[in-house]
mmCIF file of C-alpha atoms in Angstrom:
data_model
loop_
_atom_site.group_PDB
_atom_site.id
_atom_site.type_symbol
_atom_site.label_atom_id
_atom_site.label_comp_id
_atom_site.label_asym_id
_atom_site.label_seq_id
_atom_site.Cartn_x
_atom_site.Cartn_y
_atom_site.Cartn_z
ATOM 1 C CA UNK A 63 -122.902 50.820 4.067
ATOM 2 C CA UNK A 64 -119.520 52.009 3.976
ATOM 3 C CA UNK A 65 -116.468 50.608 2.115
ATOM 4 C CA UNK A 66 -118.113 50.547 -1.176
ATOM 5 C CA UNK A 67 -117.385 53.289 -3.028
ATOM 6 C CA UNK A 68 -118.529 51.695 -6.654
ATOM 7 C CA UNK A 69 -121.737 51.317 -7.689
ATOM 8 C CA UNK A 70 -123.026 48.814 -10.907
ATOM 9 C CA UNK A 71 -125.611 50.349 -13.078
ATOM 10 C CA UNK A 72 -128.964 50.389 -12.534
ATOM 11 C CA UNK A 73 -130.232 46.933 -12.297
ATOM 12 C CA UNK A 74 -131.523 44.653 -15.450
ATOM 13 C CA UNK A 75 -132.145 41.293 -15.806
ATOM 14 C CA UNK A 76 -131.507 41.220 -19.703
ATOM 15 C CA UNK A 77 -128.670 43.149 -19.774
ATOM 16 C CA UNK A 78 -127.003 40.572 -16.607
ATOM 17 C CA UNK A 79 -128.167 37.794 -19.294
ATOM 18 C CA UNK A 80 -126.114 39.072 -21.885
ATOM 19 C CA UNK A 81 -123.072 39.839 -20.265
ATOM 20 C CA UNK A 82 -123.085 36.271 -18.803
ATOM 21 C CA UNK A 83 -124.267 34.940 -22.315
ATOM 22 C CA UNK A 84 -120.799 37.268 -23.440
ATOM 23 C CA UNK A 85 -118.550 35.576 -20.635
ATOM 24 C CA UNK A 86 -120.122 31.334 -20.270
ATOM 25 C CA UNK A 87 -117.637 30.377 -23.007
ATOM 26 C CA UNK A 88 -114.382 31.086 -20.656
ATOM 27 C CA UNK A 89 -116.108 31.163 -17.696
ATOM 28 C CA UNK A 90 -114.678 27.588 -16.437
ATOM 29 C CA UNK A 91 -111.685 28.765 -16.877
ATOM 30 C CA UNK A 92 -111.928 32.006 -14.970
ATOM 31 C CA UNK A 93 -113.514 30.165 -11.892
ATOM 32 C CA UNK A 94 -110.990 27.797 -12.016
ATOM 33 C CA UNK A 95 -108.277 30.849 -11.351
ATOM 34 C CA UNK A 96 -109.576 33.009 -9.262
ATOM 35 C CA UNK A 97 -112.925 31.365 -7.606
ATOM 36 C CA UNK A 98 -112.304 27.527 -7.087
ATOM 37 C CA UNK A 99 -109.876 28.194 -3.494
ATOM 38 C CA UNK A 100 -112.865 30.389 -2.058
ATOM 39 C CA UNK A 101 -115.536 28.006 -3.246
ATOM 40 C CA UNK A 102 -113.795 24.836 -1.786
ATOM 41 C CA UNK A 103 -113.320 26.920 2.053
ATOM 42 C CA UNK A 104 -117.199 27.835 1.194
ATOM 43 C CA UNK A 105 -118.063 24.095 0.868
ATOM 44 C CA UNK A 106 -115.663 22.997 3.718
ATOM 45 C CA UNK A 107 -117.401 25.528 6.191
ATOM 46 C CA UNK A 108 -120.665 24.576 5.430
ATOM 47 C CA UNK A 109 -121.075 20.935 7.470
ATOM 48 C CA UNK A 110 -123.377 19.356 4.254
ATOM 49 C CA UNK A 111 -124.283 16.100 5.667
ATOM 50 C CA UNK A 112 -126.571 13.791 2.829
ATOM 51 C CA UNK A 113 -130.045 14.010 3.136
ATOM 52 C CA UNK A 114 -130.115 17.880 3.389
ATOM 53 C CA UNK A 115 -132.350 19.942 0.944
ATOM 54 C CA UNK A 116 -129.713 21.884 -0.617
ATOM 55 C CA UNK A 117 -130.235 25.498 -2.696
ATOM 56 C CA UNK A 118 -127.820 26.888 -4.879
ATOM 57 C CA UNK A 119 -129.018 30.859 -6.298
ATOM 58 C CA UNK A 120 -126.777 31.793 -8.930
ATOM 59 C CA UNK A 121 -125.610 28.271 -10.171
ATOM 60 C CA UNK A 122 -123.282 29.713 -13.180
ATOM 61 C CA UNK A 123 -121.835 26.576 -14.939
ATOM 62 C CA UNK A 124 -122.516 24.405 -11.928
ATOM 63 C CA UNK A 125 -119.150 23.715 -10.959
ATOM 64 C CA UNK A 126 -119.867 23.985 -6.672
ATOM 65 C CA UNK A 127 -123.697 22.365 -7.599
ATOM 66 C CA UNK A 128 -122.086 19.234 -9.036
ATOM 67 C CA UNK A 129 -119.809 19.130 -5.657
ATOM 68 C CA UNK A 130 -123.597 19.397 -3.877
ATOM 69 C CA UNK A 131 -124.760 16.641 -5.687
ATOM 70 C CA UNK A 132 -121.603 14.494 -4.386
ATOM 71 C CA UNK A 133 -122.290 15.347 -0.927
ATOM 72 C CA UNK A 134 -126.050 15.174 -0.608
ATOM 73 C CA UNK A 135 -126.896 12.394 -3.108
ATOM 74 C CA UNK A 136 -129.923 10.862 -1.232
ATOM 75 C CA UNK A 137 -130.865 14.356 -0.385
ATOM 76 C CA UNK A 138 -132.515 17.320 -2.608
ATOM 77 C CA UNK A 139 -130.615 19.961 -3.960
ATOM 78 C CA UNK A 140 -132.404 22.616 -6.180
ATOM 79 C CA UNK A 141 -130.804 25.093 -8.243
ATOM 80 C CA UNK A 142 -131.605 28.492 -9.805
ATOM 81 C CA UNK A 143 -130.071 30.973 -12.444
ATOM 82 C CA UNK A 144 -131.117 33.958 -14.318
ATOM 83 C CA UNK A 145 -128.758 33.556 -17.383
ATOM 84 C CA UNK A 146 -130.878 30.363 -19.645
ATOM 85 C CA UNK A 147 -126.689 30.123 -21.064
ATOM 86 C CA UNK A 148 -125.217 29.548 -18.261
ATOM 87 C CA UNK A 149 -128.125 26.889 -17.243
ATOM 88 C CA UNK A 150 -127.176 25.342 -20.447
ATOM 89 C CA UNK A 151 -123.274 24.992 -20.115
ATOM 90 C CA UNK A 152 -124.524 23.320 -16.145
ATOM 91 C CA UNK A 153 -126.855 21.336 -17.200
ATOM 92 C CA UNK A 154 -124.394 19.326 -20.093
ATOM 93 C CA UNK A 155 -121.942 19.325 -17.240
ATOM 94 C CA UNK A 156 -124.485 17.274 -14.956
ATOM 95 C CA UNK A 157 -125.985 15.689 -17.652
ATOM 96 C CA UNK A 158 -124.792 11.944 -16.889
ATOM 97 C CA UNK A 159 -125.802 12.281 -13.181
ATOM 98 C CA UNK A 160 -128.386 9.833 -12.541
ATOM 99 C CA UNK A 161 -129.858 10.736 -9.547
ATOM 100 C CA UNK A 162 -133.557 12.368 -9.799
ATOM 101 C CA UNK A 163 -133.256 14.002 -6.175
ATOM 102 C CA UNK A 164 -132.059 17.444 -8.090
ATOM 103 C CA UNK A 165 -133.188 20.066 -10.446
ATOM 104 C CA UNK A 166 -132.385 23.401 -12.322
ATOM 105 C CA UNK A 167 -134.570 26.185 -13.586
ATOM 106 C CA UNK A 168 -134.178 29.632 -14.306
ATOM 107 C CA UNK A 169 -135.271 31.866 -12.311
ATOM 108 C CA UNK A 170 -134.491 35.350 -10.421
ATOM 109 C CA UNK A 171 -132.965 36.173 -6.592
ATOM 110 C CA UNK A 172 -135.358 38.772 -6.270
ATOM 111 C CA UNK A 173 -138.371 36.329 -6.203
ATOM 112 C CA UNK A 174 -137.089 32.324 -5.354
ATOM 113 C CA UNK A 175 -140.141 29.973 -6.731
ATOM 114 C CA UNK A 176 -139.736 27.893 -3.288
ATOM 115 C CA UNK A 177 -141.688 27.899 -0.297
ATOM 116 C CA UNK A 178 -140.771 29.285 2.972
ATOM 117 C CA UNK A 179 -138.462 27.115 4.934
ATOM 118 C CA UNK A 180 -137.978 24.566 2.443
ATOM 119 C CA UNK A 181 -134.210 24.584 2.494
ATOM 120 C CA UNK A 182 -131.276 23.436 5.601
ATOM 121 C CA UNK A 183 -128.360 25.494 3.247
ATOM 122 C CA UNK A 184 -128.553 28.300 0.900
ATOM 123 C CA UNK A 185 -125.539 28.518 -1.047
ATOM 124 C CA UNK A 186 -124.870 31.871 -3.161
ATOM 125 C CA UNK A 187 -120.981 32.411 -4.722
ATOM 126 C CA UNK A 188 -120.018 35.913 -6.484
ATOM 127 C CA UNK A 189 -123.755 37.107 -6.985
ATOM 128 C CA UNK A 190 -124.586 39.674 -5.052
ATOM 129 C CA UNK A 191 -121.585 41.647 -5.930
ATOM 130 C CA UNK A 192 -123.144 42.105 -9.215
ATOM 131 C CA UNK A 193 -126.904 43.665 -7.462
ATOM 132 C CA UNK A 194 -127.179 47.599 -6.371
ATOM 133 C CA UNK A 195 -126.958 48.151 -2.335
ATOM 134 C CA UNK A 196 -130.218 48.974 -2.147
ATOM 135 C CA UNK A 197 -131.664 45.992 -3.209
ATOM 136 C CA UNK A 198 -130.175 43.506 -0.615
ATOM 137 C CA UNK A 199 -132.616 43.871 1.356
ATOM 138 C CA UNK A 200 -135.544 42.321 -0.895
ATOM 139 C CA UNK A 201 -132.251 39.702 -2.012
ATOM 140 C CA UNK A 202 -131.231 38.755 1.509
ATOM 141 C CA UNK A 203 -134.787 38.586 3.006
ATOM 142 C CA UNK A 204 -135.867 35.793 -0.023
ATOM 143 C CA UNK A 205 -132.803 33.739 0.494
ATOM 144 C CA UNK A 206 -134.167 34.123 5.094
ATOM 145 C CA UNK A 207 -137.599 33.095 3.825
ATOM 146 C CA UNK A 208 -136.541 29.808 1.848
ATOM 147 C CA UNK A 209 -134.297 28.616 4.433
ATOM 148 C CA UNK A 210 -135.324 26.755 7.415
ATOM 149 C CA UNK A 211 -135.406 28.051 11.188
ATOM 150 C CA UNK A 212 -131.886 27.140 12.034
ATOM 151 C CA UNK A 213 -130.392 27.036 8.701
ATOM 152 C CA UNK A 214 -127.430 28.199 7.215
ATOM 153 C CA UNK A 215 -126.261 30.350 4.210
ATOM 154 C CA UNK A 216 -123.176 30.773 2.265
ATOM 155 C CA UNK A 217 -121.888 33.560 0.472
ATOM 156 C CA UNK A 218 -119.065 34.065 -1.302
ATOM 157 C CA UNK A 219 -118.207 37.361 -2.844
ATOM 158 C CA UNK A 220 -115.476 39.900 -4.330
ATOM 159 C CA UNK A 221 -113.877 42.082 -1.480
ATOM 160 C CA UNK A 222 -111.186 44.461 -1.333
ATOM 161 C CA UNK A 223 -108.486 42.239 -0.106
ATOM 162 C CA UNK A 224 -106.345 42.863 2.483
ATOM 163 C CA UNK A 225 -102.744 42.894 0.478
ATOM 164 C CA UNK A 226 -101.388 45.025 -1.839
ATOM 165 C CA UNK A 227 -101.557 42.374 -4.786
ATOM 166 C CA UNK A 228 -105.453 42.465 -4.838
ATOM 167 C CA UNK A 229 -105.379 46.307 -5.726
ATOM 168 C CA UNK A 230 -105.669 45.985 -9.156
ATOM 169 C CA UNK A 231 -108.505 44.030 -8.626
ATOM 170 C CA UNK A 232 -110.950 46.824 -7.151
ATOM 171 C CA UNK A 233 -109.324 49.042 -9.873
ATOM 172 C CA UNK A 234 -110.238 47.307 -12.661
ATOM 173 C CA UNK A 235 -113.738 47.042 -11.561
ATOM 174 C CA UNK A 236 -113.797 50.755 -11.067
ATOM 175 C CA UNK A 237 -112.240 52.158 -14.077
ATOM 176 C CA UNK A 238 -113.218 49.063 -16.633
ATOM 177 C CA UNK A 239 -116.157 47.603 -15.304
ATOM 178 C CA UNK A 240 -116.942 45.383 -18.479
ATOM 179 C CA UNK A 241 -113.998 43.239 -17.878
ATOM 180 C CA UNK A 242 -115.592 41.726 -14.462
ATOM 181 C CA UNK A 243 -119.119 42.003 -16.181
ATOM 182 C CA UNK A 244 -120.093 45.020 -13.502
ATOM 183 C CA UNK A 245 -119.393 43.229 -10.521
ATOM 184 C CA UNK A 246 -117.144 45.102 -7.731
ATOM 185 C CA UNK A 247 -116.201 44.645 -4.075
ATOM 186 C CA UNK A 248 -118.531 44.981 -1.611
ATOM 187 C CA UNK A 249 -119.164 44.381 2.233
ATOM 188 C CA UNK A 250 -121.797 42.266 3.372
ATOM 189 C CA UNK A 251 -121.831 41.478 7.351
ATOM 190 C CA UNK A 252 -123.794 44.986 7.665
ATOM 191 C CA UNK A 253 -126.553 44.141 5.333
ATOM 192 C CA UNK A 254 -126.784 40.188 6.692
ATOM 193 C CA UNK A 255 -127.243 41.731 10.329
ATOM 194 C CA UNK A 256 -129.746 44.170 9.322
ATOM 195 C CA UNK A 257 -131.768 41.428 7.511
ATOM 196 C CA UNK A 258 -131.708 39.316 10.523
ATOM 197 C CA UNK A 259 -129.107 36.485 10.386
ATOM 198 C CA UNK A 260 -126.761 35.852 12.351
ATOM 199 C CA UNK A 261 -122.937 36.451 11.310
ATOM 200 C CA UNK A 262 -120.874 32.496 12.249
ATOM 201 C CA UNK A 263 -117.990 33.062 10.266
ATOM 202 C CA UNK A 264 -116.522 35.672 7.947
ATOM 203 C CA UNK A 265 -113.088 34.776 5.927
ATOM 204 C CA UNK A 266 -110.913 36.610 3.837
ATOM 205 C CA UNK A 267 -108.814 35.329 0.669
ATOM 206 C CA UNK A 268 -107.579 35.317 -2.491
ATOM 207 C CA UNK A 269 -106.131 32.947 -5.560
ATOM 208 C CA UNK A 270 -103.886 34.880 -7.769
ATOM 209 C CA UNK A 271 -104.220 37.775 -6.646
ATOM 210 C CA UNK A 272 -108.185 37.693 -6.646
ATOM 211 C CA UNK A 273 -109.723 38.769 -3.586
ATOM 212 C CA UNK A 274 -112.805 37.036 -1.916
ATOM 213 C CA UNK A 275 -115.139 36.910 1.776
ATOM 214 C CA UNK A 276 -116.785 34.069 2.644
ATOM 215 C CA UNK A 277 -119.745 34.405 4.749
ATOM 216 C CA UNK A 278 -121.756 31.920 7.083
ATOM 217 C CA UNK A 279 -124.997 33.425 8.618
ATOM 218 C CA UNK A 280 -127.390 31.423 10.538
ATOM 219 C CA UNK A 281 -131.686 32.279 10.203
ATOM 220 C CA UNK A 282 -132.851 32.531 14.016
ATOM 221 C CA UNK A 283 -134.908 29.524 15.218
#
């Protein structure tokens, strides 16, 4: 895959948990900076009408999974993360939500606890620019098994930008890595094709200089 000249360290699940255990204090307010403009076009693109069953991988604080709730509130939305803090921090942000059509648990990308074809949107927001290349494939193919003939996901991710203002973004995830907890820019479209969506929409932005794609891929019927 070309354009993605970093690489994150090997992969591991505890050491992910404790940088995000590190960051869930602030993390609010760095969403709110440099995230919240790509999440909103994310949510806008993604035609949620209520009574979908909604997934969220990678639920953070639950900032976009509370929006979920608002839209789909006689559907179901599920929602999994890896970090138990982060969980934690969404969990007392949802906690006076008193609809029983939703749920959290922790849980990994690599293996979703759902059944095949369960789900009408997958939604998935500055995740997989954490993950090595070479596991996409085994990421990508879970989030094509959940998802329904038909149905749609969303990713959102950390890209190289297309100004010169979002250099120092790519830069600082090159040279010091710990700062953005290991995450860097990548390219998707190549590894979404090869997986066996299909590529709707693919948008380019940024909030303060932060640069982000959004993604909308379709699973075959």
């Amino acid at each position: 895959m070309t354009g993605q000249p970093m690489l994150p360290r090997q992969y591991s699940a505890e050491h992910v948990k404790a940088q995000y255990a590190r960051v869930a204090w602030f993390y609010d307010a760095w969403s709110y900076l440099t995230e919240d403009k790509a999440l909103s076009r994310c949510l806008a693109l993604a035609d949620v009408s209520d009574g979908m069953h909604l997934l969220e991988v990678a639920v953070g604080t639950g900032r976009l999974f509370e929006k979920l709730l608002g839209l789909n509130p006689t559907g179901v939305t599920e929602g999994i993360d890896l970090s138990p803090i982060m969980l934690g921090h969404a969990r007392r942000r949802l906690r006076n939500v008193k609809s029983l059509s939703w749920q959290l648990q922790e849980g990994s990308a690599y293996k979703l606890p759902y059944e095949a074809s369960s789900f009408d949107r997958l939604f998935n927001t500055f995740m997989l620019d954490l993950l090595p290349i070479e596991d996409y494939p085994q990421v990508l193919g879970e989030f094509k098994r959940v998802l329904k003939p038909g149905g749609r996901l969303m990713v959102t991710y950390f890209s190289q930008g297309q100004k010169w203002s979002n250099r120092i973004w790519p830069w600082l995830a090159k040279h010091l890595p710990s700062l953005l907890t290991g995450c860097r820019p990548i390219e998707l479209v190549p590894a979404l094709t090869q997986t066996g969506f299909e590529v709707m929409t693919e948008e380019s932005l940024s909030q303060n200089t932060f640069p982000s794609t959004i993604v909308i891929a379709k699973k075959p019927r």
